[in-house]
Every structure is written in structure tokens, then in C-alpha cells.
Coordinates of C-alpha atoms and ligand atoms in Angstrom, one line a residue:
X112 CA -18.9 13.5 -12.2
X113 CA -16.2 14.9 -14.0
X114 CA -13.2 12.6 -15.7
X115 CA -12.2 10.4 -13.0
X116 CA -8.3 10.0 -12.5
X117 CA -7.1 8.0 -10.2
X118 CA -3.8 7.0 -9.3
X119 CA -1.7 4.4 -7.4
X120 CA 1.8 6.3 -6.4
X121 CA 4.3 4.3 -4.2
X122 CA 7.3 4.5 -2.9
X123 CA 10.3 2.7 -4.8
X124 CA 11.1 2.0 -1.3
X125 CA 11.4 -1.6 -1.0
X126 CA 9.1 -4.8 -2.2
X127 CA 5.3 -3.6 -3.1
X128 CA 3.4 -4.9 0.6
X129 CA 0.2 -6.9 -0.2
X130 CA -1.4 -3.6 1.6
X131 CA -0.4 -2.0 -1.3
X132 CA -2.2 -4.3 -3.5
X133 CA -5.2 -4.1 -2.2
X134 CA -5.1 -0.3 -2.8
X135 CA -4.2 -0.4 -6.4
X136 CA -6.7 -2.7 -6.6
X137 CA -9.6 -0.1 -5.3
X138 CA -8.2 2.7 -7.4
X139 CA -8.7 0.2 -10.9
X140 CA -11.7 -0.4 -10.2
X141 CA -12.8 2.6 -9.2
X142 CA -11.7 3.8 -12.3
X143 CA -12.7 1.1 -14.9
X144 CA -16.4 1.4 -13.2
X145 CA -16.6 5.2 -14.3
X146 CA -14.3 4.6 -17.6
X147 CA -12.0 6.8 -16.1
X148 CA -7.9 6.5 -15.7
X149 CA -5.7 4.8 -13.4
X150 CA -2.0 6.2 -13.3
X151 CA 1.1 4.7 -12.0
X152 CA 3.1 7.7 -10.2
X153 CA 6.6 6.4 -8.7
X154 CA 7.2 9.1 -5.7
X155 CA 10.7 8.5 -5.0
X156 CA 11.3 12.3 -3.6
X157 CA 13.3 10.7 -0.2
X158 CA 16.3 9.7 -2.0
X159 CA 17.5 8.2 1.6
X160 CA 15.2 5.5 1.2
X161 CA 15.5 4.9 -2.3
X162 CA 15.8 1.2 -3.2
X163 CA 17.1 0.1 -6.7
X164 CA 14.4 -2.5 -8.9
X165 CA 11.6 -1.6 -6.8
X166 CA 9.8 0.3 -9.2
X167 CA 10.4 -2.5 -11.4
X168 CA 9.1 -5.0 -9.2
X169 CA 5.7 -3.0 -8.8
X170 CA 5.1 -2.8 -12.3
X171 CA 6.6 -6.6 -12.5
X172 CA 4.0 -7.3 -9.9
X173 CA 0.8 -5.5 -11.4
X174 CA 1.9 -7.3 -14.8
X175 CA 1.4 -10.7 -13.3
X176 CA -1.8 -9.1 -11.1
X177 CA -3.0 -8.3 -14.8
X178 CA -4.2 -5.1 -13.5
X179 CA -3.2 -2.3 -16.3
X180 CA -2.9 1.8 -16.2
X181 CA -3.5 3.8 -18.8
X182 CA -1.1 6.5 -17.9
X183 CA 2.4 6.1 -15.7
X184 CA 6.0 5.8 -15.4
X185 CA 6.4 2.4 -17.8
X186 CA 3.9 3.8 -20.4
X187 CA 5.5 6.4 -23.1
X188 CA 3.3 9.5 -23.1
X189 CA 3.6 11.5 -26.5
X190 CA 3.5 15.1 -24.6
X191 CA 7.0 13.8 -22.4
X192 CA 5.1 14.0 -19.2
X193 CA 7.4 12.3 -16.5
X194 CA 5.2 10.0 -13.9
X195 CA 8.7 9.6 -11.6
X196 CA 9.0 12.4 -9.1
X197 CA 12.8 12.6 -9.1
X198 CA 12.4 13.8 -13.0
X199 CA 9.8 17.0 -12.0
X200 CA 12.3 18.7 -10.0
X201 CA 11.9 21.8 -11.3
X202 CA 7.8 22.0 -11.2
X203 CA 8.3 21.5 -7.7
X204 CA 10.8 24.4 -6.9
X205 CA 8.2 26.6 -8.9
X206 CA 4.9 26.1 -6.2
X207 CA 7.7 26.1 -3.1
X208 CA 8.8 29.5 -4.6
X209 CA 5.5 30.8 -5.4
X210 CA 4.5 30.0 -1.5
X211 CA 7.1 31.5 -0.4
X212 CA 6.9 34.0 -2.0
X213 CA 2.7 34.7 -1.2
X214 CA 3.8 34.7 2.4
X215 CA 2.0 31.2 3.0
X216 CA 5.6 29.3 3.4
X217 CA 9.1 30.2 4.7
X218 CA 12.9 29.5 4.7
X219 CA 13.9 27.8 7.8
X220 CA 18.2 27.8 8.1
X221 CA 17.6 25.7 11.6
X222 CA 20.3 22.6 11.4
X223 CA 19.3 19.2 12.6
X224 CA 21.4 19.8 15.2
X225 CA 19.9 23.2 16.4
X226 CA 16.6 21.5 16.5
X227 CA 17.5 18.9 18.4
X228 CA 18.8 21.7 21.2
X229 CA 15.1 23.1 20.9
X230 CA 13.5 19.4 20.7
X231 CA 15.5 18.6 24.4
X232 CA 14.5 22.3 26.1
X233 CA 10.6 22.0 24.7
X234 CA 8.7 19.3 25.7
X235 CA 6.7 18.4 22.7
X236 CA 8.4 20.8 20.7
X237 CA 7.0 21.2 16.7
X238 CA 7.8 23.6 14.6
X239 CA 5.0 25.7 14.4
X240 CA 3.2 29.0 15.4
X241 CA 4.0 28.5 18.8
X242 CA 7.8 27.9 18.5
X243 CA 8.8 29.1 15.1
X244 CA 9.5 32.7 16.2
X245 CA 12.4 31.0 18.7
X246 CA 13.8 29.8 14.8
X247 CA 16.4 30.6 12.1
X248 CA 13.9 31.7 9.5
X249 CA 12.7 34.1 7.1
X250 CA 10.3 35.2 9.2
X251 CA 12.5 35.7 12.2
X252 CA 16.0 36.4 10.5
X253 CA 16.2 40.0 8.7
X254 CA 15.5 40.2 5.0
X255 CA 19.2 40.9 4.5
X256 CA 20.4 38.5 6.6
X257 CA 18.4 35.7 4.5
X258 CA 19.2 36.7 1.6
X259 CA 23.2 37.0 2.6
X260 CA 22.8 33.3 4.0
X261 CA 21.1 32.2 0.4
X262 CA 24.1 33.9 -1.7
X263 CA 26.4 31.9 0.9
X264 CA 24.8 28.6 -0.4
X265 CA 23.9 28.0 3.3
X266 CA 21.6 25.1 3.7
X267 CA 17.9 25.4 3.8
X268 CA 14.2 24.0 3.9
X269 CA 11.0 25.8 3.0
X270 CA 8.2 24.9 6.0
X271 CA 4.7 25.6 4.9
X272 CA 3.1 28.4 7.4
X273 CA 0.0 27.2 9.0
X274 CA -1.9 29.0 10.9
X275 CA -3.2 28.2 14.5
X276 CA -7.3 27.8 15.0
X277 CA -9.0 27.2 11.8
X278 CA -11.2 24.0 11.5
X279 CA -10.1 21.8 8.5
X280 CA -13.0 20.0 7.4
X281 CA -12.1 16.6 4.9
X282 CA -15.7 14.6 3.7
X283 CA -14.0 11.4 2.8
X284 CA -15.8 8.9 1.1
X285 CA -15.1 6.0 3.1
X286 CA -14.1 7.8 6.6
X287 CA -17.4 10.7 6.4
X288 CA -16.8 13.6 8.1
X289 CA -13.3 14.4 9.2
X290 CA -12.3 17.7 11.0
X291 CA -9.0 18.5 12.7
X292 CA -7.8 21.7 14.1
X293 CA -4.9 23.8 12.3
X294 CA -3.3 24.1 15.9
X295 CA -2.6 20.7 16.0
X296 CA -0.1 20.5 12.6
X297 CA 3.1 21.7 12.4
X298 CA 4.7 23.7 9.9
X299 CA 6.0 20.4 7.6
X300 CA 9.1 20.9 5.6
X301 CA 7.6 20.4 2.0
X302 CA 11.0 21.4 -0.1
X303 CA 14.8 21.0 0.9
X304 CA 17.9 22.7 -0.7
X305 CA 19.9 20.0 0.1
X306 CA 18.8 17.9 -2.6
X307 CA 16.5 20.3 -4.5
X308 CA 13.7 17.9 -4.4
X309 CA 10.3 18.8 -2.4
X310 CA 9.3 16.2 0.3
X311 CA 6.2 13.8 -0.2
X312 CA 3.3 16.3 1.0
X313 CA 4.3 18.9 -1.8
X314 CA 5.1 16.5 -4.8
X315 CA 1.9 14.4 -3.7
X316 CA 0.2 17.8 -4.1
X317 CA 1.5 19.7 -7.3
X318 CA 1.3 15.8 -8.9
X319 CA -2.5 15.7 -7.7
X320 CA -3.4 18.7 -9.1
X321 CA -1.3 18.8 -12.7
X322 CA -2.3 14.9 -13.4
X323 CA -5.9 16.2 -12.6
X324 CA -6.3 13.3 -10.3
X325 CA -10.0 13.6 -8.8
X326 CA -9.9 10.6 -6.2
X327 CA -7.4 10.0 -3.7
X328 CA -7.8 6.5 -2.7
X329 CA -5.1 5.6 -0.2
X330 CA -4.3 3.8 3.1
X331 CA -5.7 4.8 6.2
X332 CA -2.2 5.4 7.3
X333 CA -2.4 9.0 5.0
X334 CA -5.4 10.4 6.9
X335 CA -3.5 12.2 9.4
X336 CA -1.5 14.2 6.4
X337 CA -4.8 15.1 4.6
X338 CA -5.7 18.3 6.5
X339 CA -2.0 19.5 5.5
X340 CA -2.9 18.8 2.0
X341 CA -6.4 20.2 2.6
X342 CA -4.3 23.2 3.3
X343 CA -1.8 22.6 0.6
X344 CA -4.4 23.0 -1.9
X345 CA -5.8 25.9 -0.6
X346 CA -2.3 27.6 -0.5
X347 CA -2.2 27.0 -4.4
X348 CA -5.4 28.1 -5.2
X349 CA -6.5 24.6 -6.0
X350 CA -9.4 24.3 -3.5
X351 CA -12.1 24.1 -6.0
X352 CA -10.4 21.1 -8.2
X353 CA -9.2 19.4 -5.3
X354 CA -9.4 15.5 -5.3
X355 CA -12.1 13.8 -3.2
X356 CA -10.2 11.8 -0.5
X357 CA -10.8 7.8 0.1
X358 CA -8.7 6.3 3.1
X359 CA -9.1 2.5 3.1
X360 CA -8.8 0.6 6.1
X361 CA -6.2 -1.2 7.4
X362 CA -5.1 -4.6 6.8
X363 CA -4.5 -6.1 10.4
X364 CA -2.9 -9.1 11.6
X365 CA -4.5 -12.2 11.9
X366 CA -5.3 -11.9 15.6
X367 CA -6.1 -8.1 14.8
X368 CA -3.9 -6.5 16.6
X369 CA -1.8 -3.9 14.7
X370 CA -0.9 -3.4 11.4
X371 CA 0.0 -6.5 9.1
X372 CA 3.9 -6.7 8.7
X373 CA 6.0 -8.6 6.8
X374 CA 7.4 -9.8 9.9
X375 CA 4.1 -11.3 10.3
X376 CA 3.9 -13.4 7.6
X377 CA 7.8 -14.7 8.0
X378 CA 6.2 -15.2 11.4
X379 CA 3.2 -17.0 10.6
X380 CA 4.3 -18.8 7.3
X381 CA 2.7 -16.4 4.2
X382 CA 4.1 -13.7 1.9
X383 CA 3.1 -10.6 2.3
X384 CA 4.3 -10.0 -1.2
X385 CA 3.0 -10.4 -4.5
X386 CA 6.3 -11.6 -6.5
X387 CA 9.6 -12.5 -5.0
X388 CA 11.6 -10.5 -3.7
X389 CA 15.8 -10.6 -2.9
X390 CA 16.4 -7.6 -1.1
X391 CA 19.3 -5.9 -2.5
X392 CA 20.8 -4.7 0.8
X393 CA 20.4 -7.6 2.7
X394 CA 20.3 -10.2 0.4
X395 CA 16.9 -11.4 2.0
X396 CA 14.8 -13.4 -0.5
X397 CA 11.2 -13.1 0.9
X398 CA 8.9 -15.7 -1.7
X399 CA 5.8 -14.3 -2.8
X400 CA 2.2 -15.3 -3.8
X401 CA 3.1 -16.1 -7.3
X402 CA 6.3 -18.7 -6.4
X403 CA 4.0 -20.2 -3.5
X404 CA 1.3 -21.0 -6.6
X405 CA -1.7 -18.4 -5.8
X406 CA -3.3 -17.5 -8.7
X407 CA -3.5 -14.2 -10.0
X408 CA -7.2 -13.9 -10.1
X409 CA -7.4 -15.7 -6.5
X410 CA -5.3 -12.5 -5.1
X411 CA -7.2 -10.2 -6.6
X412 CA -10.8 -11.7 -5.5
X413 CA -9.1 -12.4 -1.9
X414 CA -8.2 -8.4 -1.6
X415 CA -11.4 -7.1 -3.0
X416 CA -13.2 -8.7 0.0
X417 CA -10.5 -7.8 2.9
X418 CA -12.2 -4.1 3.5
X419 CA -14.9 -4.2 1.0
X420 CA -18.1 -6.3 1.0
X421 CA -21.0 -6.8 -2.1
X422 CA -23.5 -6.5 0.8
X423 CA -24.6 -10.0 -0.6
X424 CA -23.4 -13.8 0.1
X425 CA -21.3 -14.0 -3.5
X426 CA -17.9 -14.7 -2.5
X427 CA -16.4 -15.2 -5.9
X428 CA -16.3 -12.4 -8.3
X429 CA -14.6 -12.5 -11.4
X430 CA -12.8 -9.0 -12.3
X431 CA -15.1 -7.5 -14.1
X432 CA -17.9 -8.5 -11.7
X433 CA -15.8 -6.7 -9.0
X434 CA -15.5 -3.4 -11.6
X435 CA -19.4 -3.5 -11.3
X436 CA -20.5 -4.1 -8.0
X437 CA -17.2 -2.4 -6.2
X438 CA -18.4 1.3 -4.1
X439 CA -16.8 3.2 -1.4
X440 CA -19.9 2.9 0.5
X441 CA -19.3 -0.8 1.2
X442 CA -15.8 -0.4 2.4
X443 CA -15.3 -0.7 6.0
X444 CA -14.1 1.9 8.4
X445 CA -12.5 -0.6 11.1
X446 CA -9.4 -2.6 9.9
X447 CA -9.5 -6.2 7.4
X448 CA -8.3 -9.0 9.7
X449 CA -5.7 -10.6 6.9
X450 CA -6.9 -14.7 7.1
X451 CA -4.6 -16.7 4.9
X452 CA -6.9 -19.4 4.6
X453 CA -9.0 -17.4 3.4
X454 CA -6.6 -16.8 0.4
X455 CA -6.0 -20.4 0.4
X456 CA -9.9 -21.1 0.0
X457 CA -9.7 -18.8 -3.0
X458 CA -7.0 -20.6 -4.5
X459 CA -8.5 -23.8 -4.1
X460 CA -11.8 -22.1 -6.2
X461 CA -9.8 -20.7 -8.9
X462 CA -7.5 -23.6 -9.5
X463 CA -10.6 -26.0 -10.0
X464 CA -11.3 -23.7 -13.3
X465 CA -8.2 -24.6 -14.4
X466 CA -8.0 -27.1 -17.3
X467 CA -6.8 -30.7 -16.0
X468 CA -4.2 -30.1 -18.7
X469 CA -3.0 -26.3 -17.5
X470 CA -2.7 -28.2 -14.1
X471 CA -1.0 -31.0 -15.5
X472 CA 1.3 -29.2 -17.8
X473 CA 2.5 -27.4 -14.5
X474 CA 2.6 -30.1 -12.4
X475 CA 4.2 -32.3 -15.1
X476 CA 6.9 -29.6 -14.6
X477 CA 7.3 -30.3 -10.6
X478 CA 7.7 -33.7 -11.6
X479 CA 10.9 -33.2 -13.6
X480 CA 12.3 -31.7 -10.9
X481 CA 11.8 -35.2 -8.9
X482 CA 13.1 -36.9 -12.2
X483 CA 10.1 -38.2 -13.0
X484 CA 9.1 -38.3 -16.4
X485 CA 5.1 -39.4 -16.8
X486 CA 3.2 -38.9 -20.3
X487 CA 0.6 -35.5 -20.3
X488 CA -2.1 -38.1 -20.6
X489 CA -1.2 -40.1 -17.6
X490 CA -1.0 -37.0 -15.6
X491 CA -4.5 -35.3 -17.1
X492 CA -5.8 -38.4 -15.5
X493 CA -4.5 -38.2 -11.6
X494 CA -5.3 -34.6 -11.7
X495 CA -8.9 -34.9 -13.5
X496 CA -9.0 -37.3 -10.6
X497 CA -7.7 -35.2 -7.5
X498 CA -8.3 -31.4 -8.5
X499 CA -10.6 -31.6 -5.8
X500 CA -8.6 -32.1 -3.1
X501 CA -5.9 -29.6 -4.1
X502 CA -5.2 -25.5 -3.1
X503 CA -2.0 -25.4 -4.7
X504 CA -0.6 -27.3 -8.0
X505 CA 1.8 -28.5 -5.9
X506 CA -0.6 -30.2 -3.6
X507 CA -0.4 -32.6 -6.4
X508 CA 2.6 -34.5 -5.2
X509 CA 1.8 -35.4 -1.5
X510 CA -1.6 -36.3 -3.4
X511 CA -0.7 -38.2 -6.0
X512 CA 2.5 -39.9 -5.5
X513 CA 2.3 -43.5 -5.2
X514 CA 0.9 -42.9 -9.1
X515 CA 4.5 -42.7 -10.0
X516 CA 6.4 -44.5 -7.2
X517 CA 5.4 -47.5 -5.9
X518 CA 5.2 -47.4 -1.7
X519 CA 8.5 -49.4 0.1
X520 CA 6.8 -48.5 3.1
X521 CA 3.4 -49.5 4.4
X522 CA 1.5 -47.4 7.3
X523 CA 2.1 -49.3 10.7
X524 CA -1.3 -48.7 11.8
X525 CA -3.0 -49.5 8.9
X526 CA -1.4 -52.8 9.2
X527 CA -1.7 -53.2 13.1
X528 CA -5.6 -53.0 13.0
X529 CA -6.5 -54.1 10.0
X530 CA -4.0 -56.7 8.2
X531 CA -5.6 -59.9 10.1
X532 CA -4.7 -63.4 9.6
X533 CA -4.8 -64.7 6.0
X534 CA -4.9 -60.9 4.3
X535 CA -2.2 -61.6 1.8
X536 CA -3.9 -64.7 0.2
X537 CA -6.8 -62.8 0.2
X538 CA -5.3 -60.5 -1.6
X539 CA -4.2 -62.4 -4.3
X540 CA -7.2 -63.9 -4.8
X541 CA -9.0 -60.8 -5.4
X542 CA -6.0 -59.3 -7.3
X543 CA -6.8 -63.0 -9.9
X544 CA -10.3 -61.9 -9.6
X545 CA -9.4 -58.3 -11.1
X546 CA -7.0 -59.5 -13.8
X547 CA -9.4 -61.5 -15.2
X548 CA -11.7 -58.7 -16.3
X549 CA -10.3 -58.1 -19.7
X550 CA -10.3 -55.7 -20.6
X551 CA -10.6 -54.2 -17.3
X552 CA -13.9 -52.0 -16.0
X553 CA -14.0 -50.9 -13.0
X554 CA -17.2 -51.4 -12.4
X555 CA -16.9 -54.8 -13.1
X556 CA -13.7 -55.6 -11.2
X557 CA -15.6 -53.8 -8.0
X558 CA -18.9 -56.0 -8.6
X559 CA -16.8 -59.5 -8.5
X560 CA -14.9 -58.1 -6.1
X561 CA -17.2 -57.3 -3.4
X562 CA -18.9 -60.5 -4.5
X563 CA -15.9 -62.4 -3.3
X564 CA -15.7 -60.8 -0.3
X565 CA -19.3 -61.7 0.5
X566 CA -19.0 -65.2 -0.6
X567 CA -15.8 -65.7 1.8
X568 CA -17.4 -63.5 4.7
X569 CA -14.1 -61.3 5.0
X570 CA -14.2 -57.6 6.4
X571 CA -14.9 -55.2 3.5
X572 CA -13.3 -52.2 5.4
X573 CA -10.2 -54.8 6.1
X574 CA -9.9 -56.0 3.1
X575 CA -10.2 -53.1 0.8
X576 CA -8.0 -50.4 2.9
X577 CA -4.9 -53.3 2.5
X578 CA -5.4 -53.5 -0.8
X579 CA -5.0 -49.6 -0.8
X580 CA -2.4 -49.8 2.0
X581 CA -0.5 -52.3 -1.2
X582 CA -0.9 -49.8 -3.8
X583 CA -0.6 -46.4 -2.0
X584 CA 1.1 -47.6 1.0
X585 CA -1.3 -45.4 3.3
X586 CA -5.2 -45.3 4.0
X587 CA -5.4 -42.5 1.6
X588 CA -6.6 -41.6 -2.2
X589 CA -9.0 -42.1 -4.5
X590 CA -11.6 -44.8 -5.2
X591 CA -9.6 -47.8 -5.4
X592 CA -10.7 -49.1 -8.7
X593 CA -9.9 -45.7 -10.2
X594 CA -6.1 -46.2 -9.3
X595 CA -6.4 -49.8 -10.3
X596 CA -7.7 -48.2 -13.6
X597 CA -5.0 -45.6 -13.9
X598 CA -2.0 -48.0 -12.2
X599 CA -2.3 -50.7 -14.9
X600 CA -3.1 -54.5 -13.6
X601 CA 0.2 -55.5 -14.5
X602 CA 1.3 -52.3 -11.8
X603 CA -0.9 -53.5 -9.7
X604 CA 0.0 -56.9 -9.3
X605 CA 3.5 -56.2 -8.8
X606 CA 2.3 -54.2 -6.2
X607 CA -0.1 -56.3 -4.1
X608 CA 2.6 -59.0 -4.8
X609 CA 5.5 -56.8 -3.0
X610 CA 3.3 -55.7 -0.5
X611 CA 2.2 -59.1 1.0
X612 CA 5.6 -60.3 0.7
X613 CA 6.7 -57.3 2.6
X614 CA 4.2 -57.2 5.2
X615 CA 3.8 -60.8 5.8
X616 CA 7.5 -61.8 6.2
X617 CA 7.5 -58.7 8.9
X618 CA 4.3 -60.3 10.5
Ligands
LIG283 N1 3.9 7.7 -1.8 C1 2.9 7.4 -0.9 C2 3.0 6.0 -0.5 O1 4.1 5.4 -0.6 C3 1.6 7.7 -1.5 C4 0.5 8.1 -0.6 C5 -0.7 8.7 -1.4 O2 -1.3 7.9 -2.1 O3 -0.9 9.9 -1.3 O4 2.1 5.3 0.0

């Protein structure tokens, strides 16, 4: 295989969609598996839809993704070359020209308007074959007349000039064989006067070509423009060199029906975005992966696997194991259901390989912002204890705590069923029994304990979920002795203490 050179090239159109991810994604490894280059190519030719700090956001997001190009609009190139289509204007006016000019494209003076008045009398009406000899056009309008309207400044596009009947054949990687009819495409407008820029099938084209890309790995949503560019390259003389064509599948819903939106995931409660975004129109903040505490690494494994499969049970793949074991012959033809929880799973992996003091450091952080100030080493403690249990760092909290407030309330049904007569001296006699292990063991307090409750015949699931129920003030946490351990016995004490005074004077 010759150099590969592959690029990811978006539109600065708005917040980079997790869809868009996933594509970047395929393209780096694609490219790191064959040592080839990925490039970052910013098409922002439709000025109507350009959105300001958008391109900055992608690169913002791919920063924190830790996936890195090698060539693109945020890396200085020493030969000047320009990966933002808005600063190659003037490459592009040279292919329209030369098309043009080889009789394989054509000026088209038709106004919006005027094809609106054809749109309404043609049902169906395209601009093509069949209806571009009803047109205001260079090939309709005399050679003088074009020429007149050009010196006049008039207004104009340049259409490309496909003919009817041919077979366009595409073999793409992931889709196979792929033929479509010329008769179907119309004549697309691929450069406008109006602004001088060319639209996205030309740029996409001439950018192909001169960055020597040789994959296209895109969305599934491009296939239907590929015979165009199939043709496109042809036009140019570029048939031989032109890229090999990858369409990934969609990313559906959840329920699989349609194409995942952002509305979806305001719907359904997930970002659909990598970083935040604040919409500068609206003012819309939309959160993203990072602010709701995904991992990078999670993402990236999470997006490797919606469309693509090792063919094997291994779920988790670090980076580099995805570089290795990622081909386009294992990527899936039908749509990737999108399954949060699925994310949420892979967050909950990744977080566990987290140090107890990353985790800590972080959550120690959330803590401040409750006004809680705890020592590292008190904290390293909880969450060495509770990692487990926890997707998110900030899982830590409805975890963890009554290990930084002490409960005011005690769960009602806890209480109801299980707090029977006598409890609270119970209580403090096994509270006694713990103190006087000095210094306290747990294993020790939990031997004399459950010795005591033997002796006296009590109910060891009674007793021992209201000594929780004192400490935590719910049926929930850890082994008990561990929070005993971590609380302190004087903690403890005041605990038990307050809660039988509490519960027994409501009793
Ligand atoms: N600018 C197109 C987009 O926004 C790129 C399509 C392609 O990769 O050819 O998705």
C-alpha cells in the first residue's frame, strides 16, 4: 500500500457530534496501524453556516480525546500549506476554471428565484441533462451573451456537467460493491461567484487529491455524494490516485430508529458531545462527556466498539490495542444502536484503574464545593473502600456521605421492621463492647460483637442493619466495621448515642 493519509475534515458548523468522534477515531487508527498520517482539514466553504469557536472546540475536544494529527489546521507546516478551506480560495477557482473550460462543467446565470419557477412547473425538477437546456447557461446562452453577462459582474455558479447513462462503480471497503447510475445525479453546483469559494464536493475533492489523502473514511451519510466525486475525480484526471472510500455506519438511537440527534440525548438524559458546549447564537449550554466525568479513554473504547467488533469477546482495549486489532472488514454495514449504559459500563472499568488518590484528589475537589474540607488520607480511604461501586467520581458523594456528615435522619422502614423493643440498649452495649478494643481491630470488634449477640440471642440482621441505620442513617454501605474503622470510635459513639436518642424518643 502506498503512504496512507487520512483525514478527519468537519464542518466549523457547530459543536463536534459524538458521530463525529467515532469517525476521527477510525481514521487514527487506520492510520497509526499502517504508520501513515492523520490530518485535520476544517471545510468551512458554506460561510452561511459558519459558526465562530467551533473549529476550536474540535481541536479542544481531540486534545482532551488525546487523539493527535500529524498534519492540520492547528499544526504549523514549514511549506505554508493552509488546512482551512476558506484560505485556498484561489486553488479552487483554478480546477472550476479548468472544468469549465474542458467542457466537463458550465456557468449557470439561473437566480434562485428563476429556479424556483422551474422547481413549481417540473415535478421533480433537477438540474441536469434532462432540464438544463430549459436554463440560463453557457451551454444554452450564446458565447457572447455569457461573456457580456460575466463583464457585467452578473452573478453566477459553475454546475459540473454529468452525463446521463454511465454506471459509476465505488468498491468501498466497508459498504463492497456500490454502483449508481449517472442519470440519477444532478449537475451539483461545485463553485459560486457570489462568494468565490467552491461548495463542499469540489473543495472535498481538489483537498483529496493535493493532501494525497488515500482513504476516505467518512459517515455513511457521504455515500450518496461519492459517485459525484467518483466523477469529480475523473473530470480532473485524478482517477488513478483517487482515495479508496470507507463509509461507516450510522450511529442510531437507542431504540434504533433514525439517526442519533442531539435532541436525543437532551431527550434521554446524555451528551452527545465530547466537551461543553455554549452555543453562541442561542446561548444553549449543552454539557458534554468530559463535565459529566467520562474518561477520555472510556469514550474512546466505548466508540471503537459502536460499528466495529474484534470478532472476539475482549471488550476492553487499550488504545494501542485498538491501533492493532482495528480493520474495515469488521465494521458493520447496518447502523450502531448508541447504549449509554454501555458508555457508563466503560466508565465504571476505566475509573477502577484510577489511583484511589487521582479519585480522591478529584473528589476531594467536589467536596469543597459542599464545604467540606476532609484530609487526602481520609478520603484515599472511603474511595479505596467504595471504587467499586462507583461509574462516575461523583458517584462518590451519594456513596459516601455519612463519612463526612453524620445522618439527622434515619430511614423509616429500616426502623419500622427492624428497630424492635430494647434496640437502643443493645446498642450501647455493643457500642461498650467495640470501644473496648484498644486499639481498635476490626476483626476483633466483629468477633466480640457477634459473640454478644449470640450470648443474648438477639437478631443479627436486626441488630447490625440499626447499628448501620445509626451511623449511615440508611441500610446502605460498606462492611460495618470498615466505617467503624474509618469513622473513629469516638464518631461512632456520638453517633449510636444520637441515633437511639432520636429514634427511641420518636418510638
Ligand atoms: N465536511 C464534511 C463533514 O462535515 C466532510 C465529509 C467528508 O469527510 O468527506 O462531514
Amino acid at each position: 500500500m502506498s503512504e496512507v493519509r487520512v483525514r478527519f475534515a468537519p464542518s466549523p458548523t457547530g459543536a463536534l457530534h459524538i458521530g463525529g468522534v467515532r469517525t476521527a477515531l477510525y481514521n487514527y487508527l487506520f492510520a497509526r496501524q499502517n504508520g501513515g498520517k492523520f490530518i485535520l482539514r476544517i471545510e468551512d466553504t458554506d460561510s452561511s453556516r459558519f459558526v465562530p469557536g467551533a473549529e476550536q472546540y474540535i481541536i479542544d475536544s481531540f486534545n482532551w480525546l488525546g487523539l493527535t494529527f500529524d498534519e492540520g489546521v492547528h499544526i504549523p507546516n514549514e511549506e505554508g500549506i493552509s488546512y482551512r478551506q476558506s484560505e485556498r480560495k484561489p486553488i479552487y477557482k483554478r480546477y472550476a476554471d479548468l472544468l469549465v473550460d474542458k467542457g466537463l462543467a458550465y456557468i449557470a446565470f439561473d437566480t434562485p428565484a428563476e429556479i424556483e419557477v422551474k422547481r413549481k412547473e417540473i415535478a421533480n425538477f433537477q438540474y441536469d441533462s434532462t432540464t438544463r437546456n430549459a436554463m440560463k447557461n453557457s451551454l444554452t446562452l450564446s458565447a457572447d451573451e455569457v461573456k457580456q453577462r460575466l463583464t457585467n459582474k452578473e452573478q453566477y455558479v459553475v454546475r459540473i456537467k454529468i452525463d446521463p447513462g454511465e454506471n459509476i462503480e465505488i468498491n468501498d471497503l466497508i459498504c463492497g460493491h456500490v454502483c449508481i447510475n449517472s442519470s440519477v445525479l444532478d449537475d451539483k453546483v461545485i463553485w459560486k461567484s457570489s462568494d468565490g469559494l467552491p461548495t463542499y464536493h469540489l473543495a472535498n475533492i481538489v483537498d483529496d487529491h493535493l493532501m494525497r489523502i488515500s482513504h476516505v473514511i467518512r459517515g455513511a451519510e457521504w455515500l450518496p455524494s461519492a459517485p459525484l466525486h467518483v466523477l469529480l475525480y475523473r473530470y480532473l484526471g485524478w482517477a488513478d490516485s483517487m482515495p479508496q472510500f470507507a463509509h461507516l455506519p450510522l450511529i442510531l438511537k437507542p431504540d434504533g430508529n433514525g439517526k442519533l440527534s442531539k435532541r436525543d440525548g437532551d431527550r434521554l438524559g446524555f451528551p452527545v458531545f465530547p466537551l461543553q458546549w455554549a452555543d453562541p447564537k442561542t446561548g444553549e449550554i449543552s454539557t458534554g462527556y468530559k463535565e459529566q466525568g467520562y474518561l477520555p479513554e472510556a469514550i474512546i473504547n466505548f466508540l471503537a466498539l459502536l460499528g466495529w467488533n474484534p470478532g472476539t469477546e475482549q471488550e476492553i482495549f487499550s488504545l494501542d490495542e485498538l491501533i492493532h486489532a482495528f480493520s474495515f472488514n469488521r465494521v458493520s454495514k447496518s447502523g450502531a444502536k448508541f447504549d449509554i449504559e454501555k458508555a457508563k459500563w466503560f466508565n465504571h472499568k476505566y475509573l477502577q484503574n484510577k489511583s484511589n488518590t487521582e479519585i480522591s484528589l478529584e473528589f476531594q475537589q467536589i467536596l469543597s464545593q459542599k464545604d467540606i474540607k476532609a484530609p487526602l488520607n481520609y478520603i484515599e480511604q472511603i474511595v479505596a473502600l467504595l471504587k467499586e461501586r462507583i461509574s462516575f467520581v461523583a458517584d462518590m458523594w451519594e456513596q459516601s456521605h455519612y463519612f463526612f456528615i453524620a445522618p439527622t435522619t434515619y430511614d423509616e422502614q429500616v426502623i419500622r421492621k427492624r428497630w424492635k423493643e430494647n434496640m437502643g440498649n443493645n446498642l450501647i452495649e455493643i457500642l461498650h463492647i467495640i470501644e473496648s478494643v484498644q486499639p481498635f481491630d476490626k476483626t476483633k470488634a466483629h468477633d466480640l460483637t457477634m459473640d454478644y449477640i449470640q450470648q443474648h440471642e438477639l437478631h443479627l440482621g436486626h441488630t447490625m442493619n440499626c447499628f448501620r441505620l445509626a451511623l449511615v442513617g440508611a441500610a446502605k454501605g460498606p462492611d460495618l466495621f470498615e466505617i467503624i474503622n474509618l469513622l473513629g470510635i469516638e464518631e461512632t459513639k456520638k453517633r449510636v448515642l444520637q441515633a437511639v436518642s432520636t429514634i427511641e424518643n420518636k418510638l
